[in-house]
Short mmCIF file of C-alpha atoms and ligand atoms in Angstrom, two decimals:
data_model
loop_
_atom_site.label_atom_id
_atom_site.label_comp_id
_atom_site.label_asym_id
_atom_site.label_seq_id
_atom_site.Cartn_x
_atom_site.Cartn_y
_atom_site.Cartn_z
CA UNK A 1 0.24 -0.23 -0.04
CA UNK A 2 1.08 3.47 -0.30
CA UNK A 3 0.53 5.41 3.40
CA UNK A 4 0.83 8.87 4.16
CA UNK A 5 2.32 9.27 7.48
CA UNK A 6 0.78 13.00 9.03
CA UNK A 7 2.89 13.05 12.42
CA UNK A 8 5.26 15.93 14.17
CA UNK A 9 6.44 13.97 16.27
CA UNK A 10 9.98 12.93 14.31
CA UNK A 11 10.59 9.76 16.67
CA UNK A 12 7.04 8.82 16.21
CA UNK A 13 7.06 9.53 12.48
CA UNK A 14 10.22 7.42 11.69
CA UNK A 15 9.70 4.49 13.77
CA UNK A 16 6.41 4.37 11.72
CA UNK A 17 8.18 4.93 8.02
CA UNK A 18 10.51 2.07 9.76
CA UNK A 19 8.26 -0.35 10.49
CA UNK A 20 6.01 -0.31 7.71
CA UNK A 21 8.49 0.16 5.19
CA UNK A 22 9.65 -3.12 6.33
CA UNK A 23 6.57 -4.60 6.16
CA UNK A 24 6.81 -3.74 1.86
CA UNK A 25 4.62 -0.36 2.31
CA UNK A 26 5.66 2.71 0.57
CA UNK A 27 5.53 5.58 2.62
CA UNK A 28 5.66 9.86 2.55
CA UNK A 29 6.13 11.15 5.73
CA UNK A 30 4.43 14.70 6.70
CA UNK A 31 5.08 16.55 9.64
CA UNK A 32 2.83 19.45 8.78
CA UNK A 33 -1.10 19.51 8.65
CA UNK A 34 -1.40 21.92 5.79
CA UNK A 35 1.15 19.90 3.81
CA UNK A 36 -0.30 16.82 4.49
CA UNK A 37 -3.87 18.52 3.10
CA UNK A 38 -1.55 19.20 -0.23
CA UNK A 39 -0.04 15.89 -0.14
CA UNK A 40 -3.42 14.06 0.01
CA UNK A 41 -4.85 15.81 -2.50
CA UNK A 42 -2.58 15.60 -5.12
CA UNK A 43 -1.79 11.94 -5.31
CA UNK A 44 -3.37 8.82 -4.63
CA UNK A 45 -3.01 7.37 -0.62
CA UNK A 46 -4.33 3.66 0.64
CA UNK A 47 -4.06 5.04 3.31
CA UNK A 48 -4.03 7.89 5.71
CA UNK A 49 -2.10 7.55 9.01
CA UNK A 50 -3.16 10.90 10.34
CA UNK A 51 -2.00 12.57 14.09
CA UNK A 52 -4.62 14.67 15.48
CA UNK A 53 -2.29 17.51 17.39
CA UNK A 54 -0.19 18.75 13.86
CA UNK A 55 1.15 22.72 13.33
CA UNK A 56 -0.26 24.13 10.53
CA UNK A 57 -3.87 22.38 10.47
CA UNK A 58 -4.70 19.47 12.91
CA UNK A 59 -6.13 15.92 12.39
CA UNK A 60 -9.38 16.83 12.25
CA UNK A 61 -9.79 19.80 10.01
CA UNK A 62 -7.88 17.66 7.69
CA UNK A 63 -9.72 14.57 7.50
CA UNK A 64 -13.01 16.85 7.49
CA UNK A 65 -11.41 18.84 4.31
CA UNK A 66 -11.07 15.66 2.52
CA UNK A 67 -14.63 13.69 3.25
CA UNK A 68 -16.25 17.30 1.67
CA UNK A 69 -13.79 16.88 -1.01
CA UNK A 70 -15.60 13.41 -1.30
CA UNK A 71 -12.13 11.53 -0.56
CA UNK A 72 -12.69 8.05 -0.21
CA UNK A 73 -9.47 7.43 1.15
CA UNK A 74 -9.22 5.22 4.25
CA UNK A 75 -7.97 7.48 7.26
CA UNK A 76 -6.50 6.47 11.39
CA UNK A 77 -6.41 8.77 13.40
CA UNK A 78 -3.96 8.67 16.08
CA UNK A 79 -4.38 10.46 19.22
CA UNK A 80 -1.94 11.16 22.15
CA UNK A 81 -5.91 10.96 24.86
CA UNK A 82 -7.76 8.50 25.69
CA UNK A 83 -10.76 10.81 26.04
CA UNK A 84 -14.19 9.63 24.53
CA UNK A 85 -14.92 13.26 23.09
CA UNK A 86 -11.90 12.87 21.13
CA UNK A 87 -12.66 9.49 19.28
CA UNK A 88 -15.84 10.82 18.55
CA UNK A 89 -14.63 14.15 17.08
CA UNK A 90 -12.13 11.78 14.94
CA UNK A 91 -14.52 9.74 13.30
CA UNK A 92 -17.39 12.25 12.90
CA UNK A 93 -14.59 14.71 10.93
CA UNK A 94 -14.56 11.39 9.00
CA UNK A 95 -12.25 9.47 10.15
CA UNK A 96 -12.33 5.45 9.56
CA UNK A 97 -10.79 4.07 12.48
CA UNK A 98 -8.71 6.02 15.78
CA UNK A 99 -5.34 4.52 17.68
CA UNK A 100 -4.63 6.00 21.05
CA UNK A 101 -0.90 6.34 21.50
CA UNK A 102 0.85 4.64 22.74
CA UNK A 103 0.26 1.84 20.93
CA UNK A 104 1.45 -1.44 19.95
CA UNK A 105 2.88 -1.18 16.23
CA UNK A 106 0.78 -4.82 15.14
CA UNK A 107 -2.08 -3.09 16.70
CA UNK A 108 -1.57 -0.13 14.01
CA UNK A 109 -1.07 -2.76 11.05
CA UNK A 110 -4.78 -4.84 11.91
CA UNK A 111 -6.10 -1.24 12.33
CA UNK A 112 -4.82 -0.59 8.74
CA UNK A 113 -5.80 -3.59 7.22
CA UNK A 114 -9.35 -3.12 8.57
CA UNK A 115 -9.81 0.10 7.54
CA UNK A 116 -8.07 -0.70 3.91
CA UNK A 117 -10.26 -3.29 2.78
CA UNK A 118 -13.23 -1.57 3.96
CA UNK A 119 -12.27 0.59 1.17
CA UNK A 120 -15.17 3.65 2.19
CA UNK A 121 -17.44 0.71 2.10
CA UNK A 122 -19.42 1.81 4.93
CA UNK A 123 -19.63 5.50 3.09
CA UNK A 124 -22.28 6.13 -0.09
CA UNK A 125 -19.62 5.80 -2.93
CA UNK A 126 -21.17 7.80 -4.95
CA UNK A 127 -19.79 11.67 -5.85
CA UNK A 128 -21.88 14.81 -6.01
CA UNK A 129 -21.78 18.33 -6.57
CA UNK A 130 -24.79 20.07 -6.62
CA UNK A 131 -27.73 18.11 -8.85
CA UNK A 132 -25.07 16.05 -11.15
CA UNK A 133 -23.73 12.40 -9.20
CA UNK A 134 -21.56 10.21 -10.53
CA UNK A 135 -21.13 6.23 -8.92
CA UNK A 136 -18.00 4.54 -9.68
CA UNK A 137 -19.25 1.19 -8.96
CA UNK A 138 -22.08 1.40 -11.86
CA UNK A 139 -19.89 4.62 -13.73
CA UNK A 140 -23.57 5.77 -13.89
CA UNK A 141 -23.89 9.74 -14.34
CA UNK A 142 -26.52 11.96 -13.93
CA UNK A 143 -27.68 15.47 -14.00
CA UNK A 144 -30.97 16.12 -12.04
CA UNK A 145 -33.34 13.43 -13.58
CA UNK A 146 -31.35 13.22 -16.35
CA UNK A 147 -28.79 10.15 -17.31
CA UNK A 148 -25.50 11.25 -18.90
CA UNK A 149 -23.58 8.93 -21.49
CA UNK A 150 -19.95 9.02 -21.50
CA UNK A 151 -17.29 7.93 -23.78
CA UNK A 152 -14.40 6.46 -21.38
CA UNK A 153 -11.94 8.85 -21.65
CA UNK A 154 -14.72 12.15 -20.75
CA UNK A 155 -15.74 9.78 -17.42
CA UNK A 156 -12.34 9.28 -16.44
CA UNK A 157 -11.74 13.15 -16.82
CA UNK A 158 -15.61 13.38 -15.06
CA UNK A 159 -14.79 11.32 -12.23
CA UNK A 160 -11.29 12.76 -11.63
CA UNK A 161 -13.02 16.03 -11.40
CA UNK A 162 -15.43 14.92 -8.83
CA UNK A 163 -13.03 13.45 -6.93
CA UNK A 164 -11.17 16.59 -6.87
CA UNK A 165 -14.55 18.15 -6.59
CA UNK A 166 -13.99 21.89 -4.90
CA UNK A 167 -10.60 21.72 -6.27
CA UNK A 168 -8.33 22.51 -8.98
CA UNK A 169 -7.29 19.72 -10.99
CA UNK A 170 -4.13 21.03 -13.32
CA UNK A 171 -3.50 19.80 -16.14
CA UNK A 172 -0.66 17.48 -15.20
CA UNK A 173 -2.46 15.83 -12.85
CA UNK A 174 -5.33 15.07 -15.44
CA UNK A 175 -3.07 14.03 -17.71
CA UNK A 176 -1.16 11.49 -16.06
CA UNK A 177 -4.51 9.80 -14.27
CA UNK A 178 -6.34 9.59 -17.11
CA UNK A 179 -3.93 8.48 -19.97
CA UNK A 180 -1.06 7.77 -17.60
CA UNK A 181 2.63 9.60 -17.68
CA UNK A 182 3.79 8.37 -20.55
CA UNK A 183 1.49 8.90 -23.04
CA UNK A 184 2.55 11.61 -25.03
CA UNK A 185 -0.94 14.35 -24.88
CA UNK A 186 -0.92 17.57 -26.49
CA UNK A 187 -2.91 20.47 -23.88
CA UNK A 188 -5.08 20.77 -27.06
CA UNK A 189 -6.85 17.06 -26.86
CA UNK A 190 -7.13 18.05 -23.05
CA UNK A 191 -8.92 20.80 -23.66
CA UNK A 192 -11.11 19.29 -26.61
CA UNK A 193 -12.31 16.32 -24.70
CA UNK A 194 -12.82 18.40 -21.46
CA UNK A 195 -15.15 20.50 -23.96
CA UNK A 196 -16.97 17.58 -24.89
CA UNK A 197 -17.37 17.22 -21.21
CA UNK A 198 -18.87 20.42 -20.71
CA UNK A 199 -21.43 20.21 -23.70
CA UNK A 200 -23.11 17.02 -21.91
CA UNK A 201 -22.98 17.87 -18.24
CA UNK A 202 -23.66 21.52 -18.36
CA UNK A 203 -26.89 22.18 -20.85
CA UNK A 204 -26.74 25.91 -21.57
CA UNK A 205 -29.95 26.15 -19.68
CA UNK A 206 -28.02 24.71 -16.15
CA UNK A 207 -25.34 26.59 -13.93
CA UNK A 208 -22.36 25.72 -14.74
CA UNK A 209 -20.40 23.10 -12.82
CA UNK A 210 -17.32 22.25 -15.31
CA UNK A 211 -14.55 25.85 -14.60
CA UNK A 212 -11.58 26.67 -16.82
CA UNK A 213 -8.49 28.27 -14.52
CA UNK A 214 -6.83 29.25 -16.89
CA UNK A 215 -3.39 28.00 -17.60
CA UNK A 216 -3.43 26.18 -14.69
CA UNK A 217 -6.22 23.56 -15.30
CA UNK A 218 -10.32 22.81 -14.61
CA UNK A 219 -12.26 22.76 -11.21
CA UNK A 220 -15.52 21.14 -10.55
CA UNK A 221 -17.71 23.33 -7.93
CA UNK A 222 -21.66 24.16 -7.91
CA UNK A 223 -20.52 27.32 -7.32
CA UNK A 224 -18.51 29.58 -9.97
CA UNK A 225 -15.76 31.40 -8.27
CA UNK A 226 -12.39 30.42 -8.01
CA1 LIG B 301 1.56 15.72 17.51
#
């Protein structure tokens, strides 16, 4: 698994990195809340180990922001205090499970396995923005009462935009996740596909959901400001 460890205590962070790498996982560490949120938004992780108390932005806020952006990444929260309100707050903010420090590494591994097996199954795996919704399990897309049929590429672009709803998806990220790293795709091609998608998603009488962020990429949002 590819795991993001957001933890500002360097001893704990390096112990987690070492232990997880020995188990064959690939680990990215971050010691700052804002940095961790930006990493979690920009790259696909199979799980996030999220310390509650982080500089920049705390673990609750990070989990909440990820869930608001429709991220289903399994989150294991680490809390230093064995207090019920903390755990409730952690789970309410969108964490899948929590662990109180200090903990046994074996327990952490077991919790990680459990939440990644669930794979976000406890939440509704349907993305929605305004009246647009997309179900990755059936690949069905609809807006209001109308069904939208999309080509493979159009669907891949829309799913990416919906997974990152509210945030800007750069052309580079779109290129990597829709076409793959080694494809030679020009900006014009991306633009053409987004235009096709836009014709199907945003009818003239509907509010615009797909926004162009000039020189950077695209953004899917119900509100028009960027
Ligand atoms: Ca901490």
